[in-house]
C-alpha angles and dihedrals in degrees: 000000000000115000115230119234119248112259124233117237119274113210119186120181096337136034152120124249130187102176112098091224091055091047091053093047091053094046094048085078092064127087113146121023147154112243142196121196105205130188119188091344094307120113108237098177136003136181146104124294146164123237104234103163132024121189147152104219123145090206101050131079130229106242135181107197129164092348092308122115120210098190122198109187088199086073089070138058098217146346129228125195132188134178101225093179139355090273103033134068124179121207121192121192112199123203135172127298097024096307118150135169111201118196123191111193110233103183127098118263091241090059091052092049093050093046094047092053090047093050092052090052093045092050092051091056096036094058092059093044094047092052091053099041102035093070092051094048095050091059090062095054117103093220 
């Protein structure tokens, strides 16, 4: 008898992810958002920001500076997401010691759809360009 393979999770509309790759994939859908930085249930900082860099790097910090979020998913243990209405999704990144970063997407669904299609197209072309240009650029570096 043939053993069936184990299935990967399927999360539609709401879910919790712990894998860094899944966290990045979910957050790639975000651009502009309202945020609340919460420690032990107490809001420490709130506002509106734009996600300008998304990474998984154990040596980099997550920083929100001048309305720009440089988000390192390695700063958090897991991410939850929930569609609270047709036009609003809430992401919560949970770290250690009661730290949470809540992000409420503030852009229109049409903007997300246009941006997502554009990102897919950009990535397709970027991969080929990076492979060709990265080797040339590394030769010029002094280290």
